[in-house]
Coordinates of N, CA, C and O in Angstrom, one line a residue:
M43 N 87.3 -110.1 88.6 CA 88.0 -108.9 88.2 C 89.0 -109.2 87.1 O 89.6 -110.3 87.1
K44 N 89.2 -108.3 86.2 CA 90.2 -108.4 85.2 C 91.3 -107.4 85.5 O 91.1 -106.3 85.9
Y45 N 92.5 -107.9 85.2 CA 93.7 -107.1 85.5 C 94.7 -107.1 84.3 O 94.6 -108.0 83.4
L46 N 95.6 -106.1 84.3 CA 96.7 -106.1 83.3 C 97.9 -106.4 84.1 O 98.4 -105.5 84.8
S47 N 98.4 -107.6 84.0 CA 99.7 -108.0 84.6 C 100.8 -107.4 83.8 O 100.9 -107.7 82.6
F48 N 101.7 -106.7 84.4 CA 102.8 -106.1 83.7 C 104.1 -106.2 84.5 O 104.1 -106.5 85.7
D49 N 105.2 -106.1 83.8 CA 106.5 -106.1 84.4 C 107.5 -105.3 83.6 O 107.3 -105.2 82.4
I50 N 108.4 -104.6 84.3 CA 109.4 -103.9 83.5 C 110.8 -104.5 83.9 O 111.0 -105.0 85.0
E51 N 111.7 -104.4 83.0 CA 113.1 -104.6 83.3 C 113.8 -103.2 83.2 O 113.4 -102.4 82.3
A52 N 114.8 -102.9 84.0 CA 115.5 -101.6 84.0 C 117.0 -101.8 84.2 O 117.4 -102.9 84.4
T53 N 117.7 -100.7 84.0 CA 119.1 -100.8 84.1 C 119.6 -100.8 85.6 O 120.7 -100.9 85.9
G54 N 118.6 -100.7 86.5 CA 118.9 -100.8 87.9 C 117.7 -100.3 88.7 O 116.6 -100.2 88.1
L55 N 117.8 -100.1 90.0 CA 116.7 -99.8 90.8 C 116.8 -98.3 91.4 O 116.0 -97.9 92.2
A56 N 117.8 -97.6 90.9 CA 117.9 -96.2 91.4 C 117.0 -95.2 90.6 O 116.5 -95.6 89.5
E57 N 116.8 -94.1 91.2 CA 115.9 -93.1 90.6 C 116.1 -92.7 89.2 O 115.2 -92.5 88.4
D58 N 117.4 -92.7 88.8 CA 117.8 -92.3 87.4 C 118.0 -93.4 86.5 O 118.5 -93.2 85.4
D59 N 117.7 -94.7 86.9 CA 117.8 -95.8 86.0 C 116.8 -95.8 84.9 O 115.8 -95.1 85.1
L60 N 117.0 -96.6 83.9 CA 116.1 -96.6 82.7 C 115.3 -97.8 82.5 O 115.8 -98.9 82.7
I61 N 114.0 -97.7 82.1 CA 113.3 -98.8 81.7 C 113.8 -99.3 80.3 O 114.1 -98.5 79.4
I62 N 114.1 -100.6 80.2 CA 114.6 -101.2 79.0 C 113.7 -102.3 78.4 O 113.9 -102.7 77.2
E63 N 112.8 -102.7 79.2 CA 111.8 -103.7 78.6 C 110.5 -103.6 79.4 O 110.5 -103.4 80.6
F64 N 109.4 -103.8 78.6 CA 108.1 -103.7 79.2 C 107.2 -104.9 78.6 O 107.2 -105.0 77.4
G65 N 106.7 -105.7 79.5 CA 105.9 -106.8 79.1 C 104.6 -106.8 79.8 O 104.5 -106.4 81.0
M66 N 103.5 -107.3 79.2 CA 102.2 -107.3 79.8 C 101.2 -108.3 79.2 O 101.4 -108.8 78.1
V67 N 100.3 -108.8 80.1 CA 99.3 -109.7 79.6 C 98.0 -109.5 80.5 O 98.1 -109.4 81.7
P68 N 96.8 -109.4 79.9 CA 95.6 -109.3 80.7 C 95.2 -110.7 81.2 O 95.5 -111.7 80.6
F69 N 94.5 -110.7 82.3 CA 94.0 -111.9 82.8 C 92.7 -111.7 83.7 O 92.5 -110.6 84.1
C70 N 91.9 -112.7 83.8 CA 90.7 -112.6 84.6 C 90.7 -113.5 85.8 O 91.0 -114.7 85.7
A71 N 90.6 -112.9 87.0 CA 90.6 -113.7 88.2 C 89.4 -114.6 88.4 O 89.5 -115.6 89.1
E72 N 88.3 -114.2 87.8 CA 87.1 -115.0 88.0 C 87.1 -116.3 87.2 O 86.8 -117.4 87.7
T73 N 87.6 -116.2 85.9 CA 87.6 -117.4 85.0 C 88.9 -118.1 85.1 O 89.0 -119.3 84.8
G74 N 90.0 -117.4 85.7 CA 91.3 -118.1 85.7 C 92.0 -118.1 84.4 O 93.0 -118.8 84.2
E75 N 91.5 -117.3 83.4 CA 92.1 -117.4 82.1 C 93.0 -116.2 81.8 O 92.7 -115.1 82.2
I76 N 94.1 -116.5 81.2 CA 95.1 -115.5 80.8 C 95.0 -115.2 79.3 O 95.0 -116.2 78.5
A77 N 94.8 -114.0 79.0 CA 94.5 -113.6 77.6 C 95.8 -113.5 76.8 O 96.3 -112.4 76.4
H78 N 96.4 -114.6 76.5 CA 97.7 -114.6 75.8 C 97.7 -113.9 74.4 O 98.7 -113.4 74.0
E79 N 96.5 -113.9 73.8 CA 96.4 -113.3 72.5 C 96.6 -111.8 72.6 O 96.9 -111.1 71.6
L80 N 96.5 -111.2 73.8 CA 96.6 -109.8 74.0 C 98.0 -109.4 74.7 O 98.2 -108.3 75.0
Q81 N 98.8 -110.4 74.9 CA 100.1 -110.2 75.5 C 101.0 -109.4 74.6 O 101.0 -109.6 73.4
R82 N 101.8 -108.5 75.1 CA 102.8 -107.8 74.3 C 104.1 -107.6 75.1 O 104.1 -107.6 76.3
N83 N 105.1 -107.3 74.3 CA 106.5 -107.1 74.9 C 107.2 -106.1 74.0 O 107.2 -106.3 72.8
W84 N 107.9 -105.1 74.7 CA 108.7 -104.2 73.9 C 110.0 -104.0 74.6 O 110.1 -104.0 75.8
Y85 N 111.0 -103.7 73.8 CA 112.3 -103.2 74.3 C 112.3 -101.7 74.1 O 111.7 -101.2 73.2
I86 N 112.9 -101.0 75.1 CA 112.9 -99.5 75.1 C 114.4 -99.1 75.0 O 115.2 -99.5 75.8
K87 N 114.6 -98.2 74.0 CA 116.0 -97.9 73.7 C 116.7 -97.2 74.8 O 116.1 -96.4 75.6
C88 N 118.0 -97.6 75.0 CA 118.8 -97.0 76.0 C 120.2 -96.9 75.5 O 120.5 -97.4 74.4
P89 N 121.1 -96.2 76.1 CA 122.5 -96.1 75.7 C 123.2 -97.5 75.7 O 122.6 -98.5 76.2
S90 N 124.3 -97.6 75.1 CA 125.0 -98.9 74.9 C 125.4 -99.4 76.3 O 125.6 -98.6 77.3
F91 N 125.7 -100.7 76.4 CA 126.1 -101.3 77.6 C 127.4 -100.7 78.1 O 127.6 -100.4 79.3
E92 N 128.3 -100.5 77.2 CA 129.6 -99.9 77.5 C 129.5 -98.5 78.1 O 130.2 -98.1 79.0
E93 N 128.5 -97.7 77.5 CA 128.3 -96.4 78.0 C 127.7 -96.4 79.4 O 128.0 -95.5 80.3
L94 N 126.8 -97.3 79.6 CA 126.1 -97.4 80.9 C 126.9 -98.1 82.0 O 126.7 -97.8 83.2
K95 N 127.9 -99.0 81.6 CA 128.6 -99.9 82.6 C 129.1 -99.2 83.8 O 129.0 -99.7 84.9
P96 N 129.8 -98.0 83.7 CA 130.4 -97.4 84.9 C 129.4 -97.1 86.0 O 129.7 -97.0 87.2
K97 N 128.1 -96.9 85.6 CA 127.1 -96.6 86.6 C 126.2 -97.8 87.1 O 125.4 -97.7 87.9
L98 N 126.4 -99.0 86.4 CA 125.6 -100.1 86.7 C 126.0 -100.9 88.0 O 127.2 -101.0 88.3
D99 N 125.0 -101.4 88.7 CA 125.3 -102.3 89.8 C 125.9 -103.6 89.2 O 125.7 -104.0 88.1
Q100 N 126.7 -104.3 90.1 CA 127.4 -105.5 89.7 C 126.4 -106.6 89.2 O 126.7 -107.3 88.2
W101 N 125.3 -106.7 89.9 CA 124.3 -107.7 89.4 C 123.8 -107.5 88.0 O 123.7 -108.4 87.2
V102 N 123.6 -106.2 87.7 CA 123.1 -105.9 86.3 C 124.3 -106.2 85.3 O 124.0 -106.7 84.2
I103 N 125.5 -105.8 85.7 CA 126.6 -106.1 84.8 C 126.7 -107.6 84.5 O 126.9 -108.0 83.4
D104 N 126.6 -108.4 85.6 CA 126.7 -109.9 85.5 C 125.6 -110.5 84.7 O 125.7 -111.6 84.1
H105 N 124.3 -110.0 84.9 CA 123.2 -110.7 84.4 C 122.4 -110.0 83.2 O 121.6 -110.7 82.5
N106 N 122.6 -108.7 83.0 CA 121.7 -108.0 82.0 C 122.4 -107.4 80.8 O 121.8 -106.6 80.2
E107 N 123.7 -107.8 80.6 CA 124.4 -107.2 79.4 C 123.7 -107.5 78.1 O 123.5 -106.6 77.3
E108 N 123.2 -108.7 78.0 CA 122.5 -109.1 76.7 C 121.2 -108.3 76.6 O 120.9 -107.8 75.5
L109 N 120.4 -108.1 77.6 CA 119.2 -107.4 77.6 C 119.4 -105.9 77.3 O 118.7 -105.3 76.4
I110 N 120.4 -105.3 77.9 CA 120.7 -103.9 77.7 C 121.2 -103.7 76.2 O 120.8 -102.8 75.5
S111 N 122.0 -104.7 75.7 CA 122.5 -104.6 74.3 C 121.3 -104.7 73.3 O 121.2 -104.0 72.3
K112 N 120.4 -105.6 73.7 CA 119.2 -105.8 72.8 C 118.3 -104.5 72.8 O 117.8 -104.1 71.8
A113 N 118.1 -103.9 74.0 CA 117.3 -102.7 74.1 C 118.0 -101.6 73.3 O 117.3 -100.8 72.7
H114 N 119.3 -101.5 73.4 CA 120.1 -100.4 72.7 C 119.9 -100.6 71.2 O 119.7 -99.6 70.5
A115 N 120.0 -101.8 70.7 CA 120.0 -102.1 69.3 C 118.6 -102.1 68.7 O 118.4 -101.6 67.6
Q116 N 117.6 -102.7 69.4 CA 116.3 -102.9 68.9 C 115.2 -102.1 69.5 O 114.0 -102.2 69.1
G117 N 115.5 -101.4 70.6 CA 114.4 -100.8 71.4 C 113.8 -99.6 70.7 O 114.4 -99.0 69.8
E118 N 112.5 -99.4 71.1 CA 111.8 -98.2 70.6 C 112.2 -97.0 71.4 O 112.5 -97.1 72.6
E119 N 112.3 -95.8 70.8 CA 112.5 -94.6 71.6 C 111.3 -94.5 72.5 O 110.2 -94.9 72.2
L120 N 111.5 -93.9 73.7 CA 110.5 -93.8 74.7 C 109.2 -93.1 74.2 O 108.1 -93.6 74.5
S121 N 109.3 -92.1 73.4 CA 108.2 -91.4 72.8 C 107.4 -92.3 71.9 O 106.2 -92.3 71.9
K122 N 108.1 -93.1 71.1 CA 107.4 -94.1 70.2 C 106.8 -95.2 71.0 O 105.6 -95.6 70.7
F123 N 107.4 -95.7 72.1 CA 106.8 -96.7 72.9 C 105.5 -96.2 73.5 O 104.5 -96.9 73.6
K124 N 105.5 -94.9 73.9 CA 104.3 -94.3 74.5 C 103.1 -94.3 73.5 O 102.0 -94.6 73.8
E125 N 103.5 -94.0 72.2 CA 102.5 -94.0 71.1 C 102.0 -95.4 70.9 O 100.7 -95.7 70.7
I126 N 102.9 -96.4 70.8 CA 102.5 -97.8 70.6 C 101.6 -98.3 71.7 O 100.6 -99.0 71.5
L127 N 102.0 -98.0 73.0 CA 101.2 -98.4 74.1 C 99.8 -97.8 74.1 O 98.8 -98.5 74.4
T128 N 99.7 -96.5 73.7 CA 98.4 -95.9 73.6 C 97.5 -96.6 72.6 O 96.4 -96.8 72.8
E129 N 98.1 -96.9 71.4 CA 97.4 -97.6 70.4 C 96.8 -98.9 70.9 O 95.7 -99.3 70.6
Y130 N 97.7 -99.7 71.6 CA 97.3 -100.9 72.2 C 96.1 -100.7 73.2 O 95.1 -101.4 73.1
L131 N 96.3 -99.8 74.1 CA 95.3 -99.5 75.2 C 93.9 -99.0 74.6 O 92.9 -99.3 75.2
E132 N 94.0 -98.4 73.5 CA 92.8 -97.8 72.8 C 92.3 -98.7 71.7 O 91.3 -98.3 71.0
S133 N 92.9 -99.9 71.5 CA 92.4 -100.8 70.5 C 91.1 -101.4 70.8 O 90.7 -101.5 72.0
E134 N 90.4 -101.8 69.8 CA 89.0 -102.4 70.0 C 89.1 -103.7 70.9 O 88.3 -103.9 71.7
E135 N 90.2 -104.5 70.6 CA 90.3 -105.8 71.4 C 90.5 -105.5 72.9 O 89.9 -106.2 73.7
V136 N 91.3 -104.6 73.2 CA 91.6 -104.3 74.6 C 90.3 -103.6 75.3 O 90.0 -104.0 76.4
I137 N 89.7 -102.7 74.6 CA 88.5 -102.1 75.1 C 87.4 -103.1 75.3 O 86.7 -103.1 76.3
N138 N 87.2 -104.0 74.4 CA 86.2 -105.1 74.5 C 86.6 -106.0 75.7 O 85.6 -106.5 76.3
Y139 N 87.8 -106.2 75.9 CA 88.2 -107.1 77.0 C 87.9 -106.4 78.4 O 87.4 -107.1 79.3
F140 N 88.3 -105.2 78.6 CA 88.2 -104.5 79.9 C 86.9 -103.8 80.1 O 86.5 -103.5 81.2
G141 N 86.3 -103.3 79.0 CA 85.1 -102.5 79.1 C 85.3 -101.1 78.6 O 86.5 -100.7 78.4
K142 N 84.2 -100.4 78.4 CA 84.3 -99.1 77.7 C 84.2 -97.9 78.6 O 84.5 -96.8 78.2
S143 N 83.6 -98.0 79.8 CA 83.3 -96.8 80.6 C 84.5 -96.5 81.5 O 85.4 -97.2 81.6
D144 N 84.4 -95.3 82.1 CA 85.4 -94.8 83.0 C 85.6 -95.8 84.2 O 86.7 -96.0 84.7
K145 N 84.5 -96.4 84.6 CA 84.6 -97.3 85.8 C 85.3 -98.6 85.4 O 85.7 -99.3 86.3
D146 N 85.5 -98.8 84.1 CA 86.2 -100.0 83.6 C 87.7 -99.7 83.3 O 88.3 -100.5 82.7
K147 N 88.2 -98.6 83.9 CA 89.6 -98.4 83.6 C 90.5 -99.6 84.1 O 90.1 -100.3 85.0
I148 N 91.5 -99.8 83.4 CA 92.4 -101.0 83.6 C 93.1 -100.9 85.0 O 93.7 -99.9 85.3
I149 N 93.0 -102.0 85.7 CA 93.7 -102.1 87.0 C 95.0 -102.8 86.7 O 95.0 -103.9 86.2
L150 N 96.1 -102.1 87.1 CA 97.4 -102.7 86.9 C 97.7 -103.7 88.0 O 97.3 -103.5 89.2
F151 N 98.4 -104.8 87.6 CA 98.7 -105.9 88.5 C 100.2 -106.2 88.3 O 100.7 -106.2 87.2
G152 N 101.0 -106.4 89.4 CA 102.4 -106.7 89.2 C 102.9 -107.2 90.6 O 102.2 -107.3 91.6
K153 N 104.3 -107.3 90.6 CA 104.9 -107.7 91.8 C 105.9 -106.6 92.3 O 106.6 -106.1 91.5
S154 N 105.8 -106.2 93.5 CA 106.6 -105.1 94.1 C 106.6 -103.9 93.2 O 107.6 -103.2 93.1
M155 N 105.4 -103.6 92.6 CA 105.4 -102.5 91.6 C 105.4 -101.2 92.3 O 105.8 -100.2 91.6
N156 N 104.9 -101.0 93.5 CA 104.8 -99.7 94.1 C 106.2 -99.1 94.4 O 106.3 -97.9 94.4
A157 N 107.2 -99.9 94.5 CA 108.6 -99.4 94.8 C 109.3 -99.0 93.6 O 110.1 -98.0 93.6
I158 N 109.1 -99.7 92.5 CA 109.9 -99.5 91.3 C 109.1 -99.2 90.0 O 109.2 -98.1 89.4
D159 N 108.2 -100.1 89.7 CA 107.5 -100.1 88.4 C 106.7 -98.8 88.2 O 106.7 -98.1 87.2
L160 N 105.8 -98.5 89.2 CA 104.9 -97.4 89.1 C 105.7 -96.0 89.1 O 105.4 -95.2 88.3
P161 N 106.7 -95.9 90.0 CA 107.4 -94.6 89.9 C 108.1 -94.4 88.5 O 108.1 -93.3 88.0
F162 N 108.6 -95.5 88.0 CA 109.3 -95.4 86.6 C 108.3 -95.0 85.6 O 108.5 -94.2 84.7
L163 N 107.1 -95.7 85.6 CA 106.1 -95.4 84.6 C 105.5 -94.0 84.7 O 105.3 -93.3 83.7
N164 N 105.3 -93.6 86.0 CA 104.8 -92.2 86.2 C 105.8 -91.2 85.6 O 105.4 -90.2 85.0
R165 N 107.1 -91.5 85.9 CA 108.1 -90.6 85.4 C 108.2 -90.5 83.9 O 108.3 -89.5 83.3
D166 N 108.2 -91.7 83.3 CA 108.5 -91.8 81.8 C 107.3 -91.6 80.9 O 107.4 -91.1 79.8
L167 N 106.1 -92.1 81.4 CA 104.9 -91.9 80.6 C 104.1 -90.7 81.0 O 103.3 -90.2 80.2
G168 N 104.3 -90.2 82.2 CA 103.6 -89.0 82.7 C 102.4 -89.3 83.5 O 101.7 -90.3 83.2
W169 N 102.1 -88.5 84.5 CA 101.0 -88.7 85.4 C 99.7 -88.7 84.6 O 98.8 -89.5 84.8
D170 N 99.5 -87.7 83.6 CA 98.3 -87.6 82.8 C 98.0 -88.9 82.0 O 96.9 -89.4 82.0
F171 N 99.0 -89.5 81.4 CA 98.9 -90.7 80.7 C 98.4 -91.8 81.6 O 97.5 -92.6 81.3
M172 N 99.1 -92.0 82.8 CA 98.7 -93.1 83.7 C 97.3 -92.9 84.2 O 96.6 -93.9 84.3
R173 N 96.9 -91.7 84.5 CA 95.5 -91.5 85.0 C 94.5 -91.7 83.9 O 93.3 -92.1 84.2
K174 N 94.8 -91.3 82.7 CA 93.9 -91.5 81.6 C 93.6 -93.0 81.3 O 92.4 -93.3 81.1
H175 N 94.6 -93.8 81.4 CA 94.4 -95.2 80.9 C 94.3 -96.2 82.1 O 93.7 -97.3 81.8
F176 N 94.7 -95.9 83.3 CA 94.7 -96.9 84.3 C 93.9 -96.4 85.6 O 93.9 -95.2 85.9
H177 N 93.3 -97.3 86.2 CA 92.6 -97.1 87.5 C 93.5 -96.6 88.5 O 94.7 -97.0 88.5
H178 N 93.0 -95.8 89.5 CA 93.9 -95.4 90.6 C 94.2 -96.6 91.6 O 95.2 -96.5 92.3
Q179 N 93.3 -97.6 91.6 CA 93.6 -98.8 92.4 C 94.6 -99.7 91.6 O 94.5 -99.8 90.4
V180 N 95.4 -100.4 92.3 CA 96.3 -101.4 91.7 C 96.3 -102.6 92.6 O 95.8 -102.6 93.8
L181 N 96.8 -103.7 92.1 CA 96.9 -104.9 92.9 C 98.3 -105.4 92.8 O 98.9 -105.7 91.7
D182 N 99.0 -105.4 93.9 CA 100.4 -105.8 94.0 C 100.5 -107.2 94.7 O 100.1 -107.4 95.8
L183 N 101.1 -108.1 93.9 CA 101.2 -109.5 94.4 C 102.0 -109.5 95.7 O 101.7 -110.3 96.6
S184 N 103.0 -108.7 95.8 CA 103.9 -108.8 97.0 C 103.0 -108.4 98.2 O 103.2 -109.1 99.3
S185 N 102.2 -107.5 98.1 CA 101.3 -107.1 99.3 C 100.3 -108.2 99.6 O 100.1 -108.5 100.8
V186 N 99.8 -108.8 98.6 CA 98.8 -110.0 98.8 C 99.6 -111.1 99.5 O 99.1 -111.6 100.5
V187 N 100.8 -111.4 99.1 CA 101.5 -112.5 99.7 C 101.9 -112.2 101.1 O 101.8 -113.1 102.0
I188 N 102.4 -111.0 101.4 CA 102.7 -110.6 102.8 C 101.5 -110.8 103.7 O 101.6 -111.3 104.8
G189 N 100.3 -110.3 103.2 CA 99.1 -110.5 104.0 C 98.8 -112.0 104.3 O 98.4 -112.3 105.4
L190 N 98.9 -112.8 103.3 CA 98.7 -114.2 103.4 C 99.7 -114.9 104.3 O 99.3 -115.8 105.1
C191 N 100.9 -114.4 104.3 CA 101.9 -114.9 105.3 C 101.6 -114.5 106.7 O 101.7 -115.3 107.6
D192 N 101.1 -113.3 106.9 CA 100.7 -112.9 108.2 C 99.5 -113.7 108.7 O 99.4 -114.0 109.9
M193 N 98.6 -114.1 107.8 CA 97.5 -115.0 108.2 C 97.9 -116.5 108.3 O 97.0 -117.3 108.5
K194 N 99.1 -116.8 108.0 CA 99.7 -118.1 108.1 C 99.0 -119.0 107.0 O 98.9 -120.2 107.1
L195 N 98.6 -118.4 105.9 CA 98.0 -119.1 104.8 C 99.1 -119.5 103.7 O 98.9 -120.3 102.8
L196 N 100.3 -118.8 103.8 CA 101.4 -119.1 103.0 C 102.6 -119.1 104.0 O 102.7 -118.3 104.9
P197 N 103.7 -119.9 103.7 CA 104.9 -119.8 104.5 C 105.7 -118.5 104.3 O 105.6 -118.0 103.2
N198 N 106.4 -118.1 105.2 CA 107.2 -116.8 105.1 C 108.2 -116.8 104.0 O 108.4 -115.7 103.4
E199 N 108.7 -117.9 103.6 CA 109.7 -117.9 102.4 C 109.0 -117.5 101.1 O 109.7 -117.2 100.2
C200 N 107.7 -117.5 101.1 CA 107.0 -117.0 99.9 C 107.1 -115.5 99.7 O 106.7 -115.0 98.6
Q201 N 107.6 -114.8 100.7 CA 107.7 -113.3 100.6 C 108.7 -112.8 99.5 O 108.7 -111.7 99.1
S202 N 109.6 -113.7 99.1 CA 110.5 -113.4 98.0 C 109.9 -114.0 96.7 O 109.3 -115.0 96.8
G203 N 110.2 -113.3 95.6 CA 109.7 -113.8 94.3 C 110.2 -115.2 94.1 O 109.4 -116.1 93.6
S204 N 111.5 -115.5 94.3 CA 112.0 -116.8 94.0 C 111.4 -117.9 95.0 O 111.1 -119.0 94.6
G205 N 111.2 -117.5 96.2 CA 110.5 -118.4 97.2 C 109.1 -118.7 96.8 O 108.7 -119.9 96.9
L206 N 108.4 -117.7 96.3 CA 107.0 -118.0 95.9 C 107.0 -118.9 94.7 O 106.1 -119.8 94.6
M207 N 107.9 -118.7 93.7 CA 108.0 -119.5 92.5 C 108.3 -121.0 92.9 O 107.7 -121.9 92.4
K208 N 109.2 -121.1 93.8 CA 109.6 -122.5 94.3 C 108.4 -123.2 95.0 O 108.2 -124.4 94.8
Y209 N 107.7 -122.4 95.8 CA 106.6 -123.0 96.6 C 105.5 -123.5 95.7 O 105.0 -124.6 95.9
F210 N 105.3 -122.9 94.6 CA 104.3 -123.3 93.6 C 104.9 -124.1 92.4 O 104.3 -124.4 91.4
K211 N 106.2 -124.5 92.6 CA 106.9 -125.4 91.7 C 106.9 -124.9 90.3 O 106.6 -125.6 89.3
M212 N 107.2 -123.6 90.2 CA 107.3 -122.9 88.9 C 108.7 -122.6 88.4 O 108.9 -121.8 87.5
G213 N 109.7 -123.1 89.1 CA 111.1 -122.9 88.7 C 111.6 -121.5 89.2 O 111.2 -121.0 90.3
D214 N 112.5 -120.9 88.4 CA 113.2 -119.7 88.8 C 112.5 -118.5 88.2 O 111.9 -118.6 87.2
V215 N 112.7 -117.3 88.8 CA 112.3 -116.1 88.3 C 113.0 -115.8 86.9 O 114.2 -116.0 86.9
A216 N 112.3 -115.5 85.9 CA 112.8 -115.4 84.5 C 113.7 -114.1 84.3 O 114.7 -114.1 83.6
H217 N 113.3 -113.0 84.9 CA 113.9 -111.7 84.7 C 113.8 -111.2 83.3 O 114.7 -110.6 82.7
T218 N 112.7 -111.7 82.6 CA 112.4 -111.0 81.3 C 111.0 -110.5 81.5 O 110.1 -111.1 82.2
A219 N 110.7 -109.3 81.0 CA 109.4 -108.7 81.4 C 108.2 -109.5 81.1 O 107.3 -109.6 81.9
L220 N 108.1 -110.0 79.9 CA 106.8 -110.7 79.5 C 106.7 -112.0 80.3 O 105.6 -112.3 80.8
E221 N 107.7 -112.8 80.4 CA 107.6 -114.0 81.2 C 107.3 -113.8 82.6 O 106.5 -114.5 83.2
D222 N 107.9 -112.7 83.2 CA 107.6 -112.4 84.6 C 106.1 -111.9 84.7 O 105.5 -112.2 85.7
A223 N 105.6 -111.1 83.7 CA 104.2 -110.7 83.8 C 103.3 -111.9 83.7 O 102.3 -111.9 84.5
V224 N 103.6 -112.8 82.9 CA 102.7 -114.0 82.7 C 102.8 -114.9 84.0 O 101.8 -115.3 84.6
N225 N 104.0 -115.1 84.5 CA 104.2 -115.9 85.7 C 103.6 -115.3 86.9 O 103.0 -116.0 87.8
T226 N 103.6 -114.0 87.0 CA 103.0 -113.3 88.2 C 101.5 -113.5 88.1 O 100.8 -113.7 89.2
A227 N 100.9 -113.4 86.9 CA 99.4 -113.7 86.8 C 99.1 -115.1 87.2 O 98.2 -115.4 87.9
K228 N 99.9 -116.0 86.7 CA 99.7 -117.5 87.0 C 99.8 -117.7 88.5 O 99.0 -118.4 89.1
L229 N 100.8 -117.1 89.2 CA 101.0 -117.2 90.6 C 99.7 -116.7 91.4 O 99.2 -117.4 92.3
Y230 N 99.2 -115.6 91.0 CA 98.0 -115.0 91.6 C 96.8 -116.0 91.5 O 96.1 -116.3 92.5
L231 N 96.6 -116.5 90.3 CA 95.5 -117.5 90.1 C 95.8 -118.8 90.9 O 94.8 -119.3 91.4
M232 N 97.0 -119.2 91.0 CA 97.3 -120.4 91.8 C 97.0 -120.1 93.3 O 96.5 -121.0 94.0
I233 N 97.4 -118.9 93.7 CA 97.1 -118.6 95.1 C 95.6 -118.6 95.4 O 95.2 -119.2 96.4
I234 N 94.9 -118.0 94.5 CA 93.4 -118.0 94.7 C 92.9 -119.4 94.8 O 92.1 -119.7 95.6
D235 N 93.3 -120.2 93.8 CA 92.9 -121.6 93.8 C 93.2 -122.4 95.1 O 92.4 -123.1 95.6
S236 N 94.5 -122.2 95.6 CA 94.9 -122.9 96.8 C 94.2 -122.4 98.0 O 93.8 -123.2 98.9
I237 N 93.8 -121.1 98.1 CA 93.1 -120.6 99.2 C 91.6 -121.1 99.2 O 91.1 -121.5 100.2
K238 N 91.1 -121.2 98.0 CA 89.7 -121.7 97.9 C 89.6 -123.2 98.4 O 88.6 -123.6 99.0
R239 N 90.7 -123.9 98.1 CA 90.7 -125.3 98.4 C 91.0 -125.5 99.9 O 90.7 -126.4 100.6

């Protein structure tokens, strides 16, 4: 199967928080190859850090000031990001990678995406956009890992992103959208390989 691994960074985890970065990379679970030539990353415009600061969680204030400032200064307006993403998804290279028919709709892959990423994307890109471009099925790494922990094929400490990264000796979680999207794909491929062995 082929998947589009993606990650977002946001101003927080609340319902009214904003997407400020979107990164993605396609990969193939059968071949184990990550299509780096098709990876993309965008910043999405948001208000300034100073304007947002009174509503931000302390962790975001401590760790994401630079990212918020970059999104504010360099980010695409949400409507423009939607246009750019549409062009990418409808490009010849992406269609050739995933296939051309309705049954070949792109399956989204990510970590803990059902709680944050998908609700934000449905809200900001719209239900019609999401259903037009993406399959109704998704693959969530967190759910896969919980199942494997239940089966005692992975230790329980792998249920956190940082624990999973440490278990596979990949260092710390990056908290940048593209690097997290790439690392999530790598982790899934490593899990498949370790289970096969």
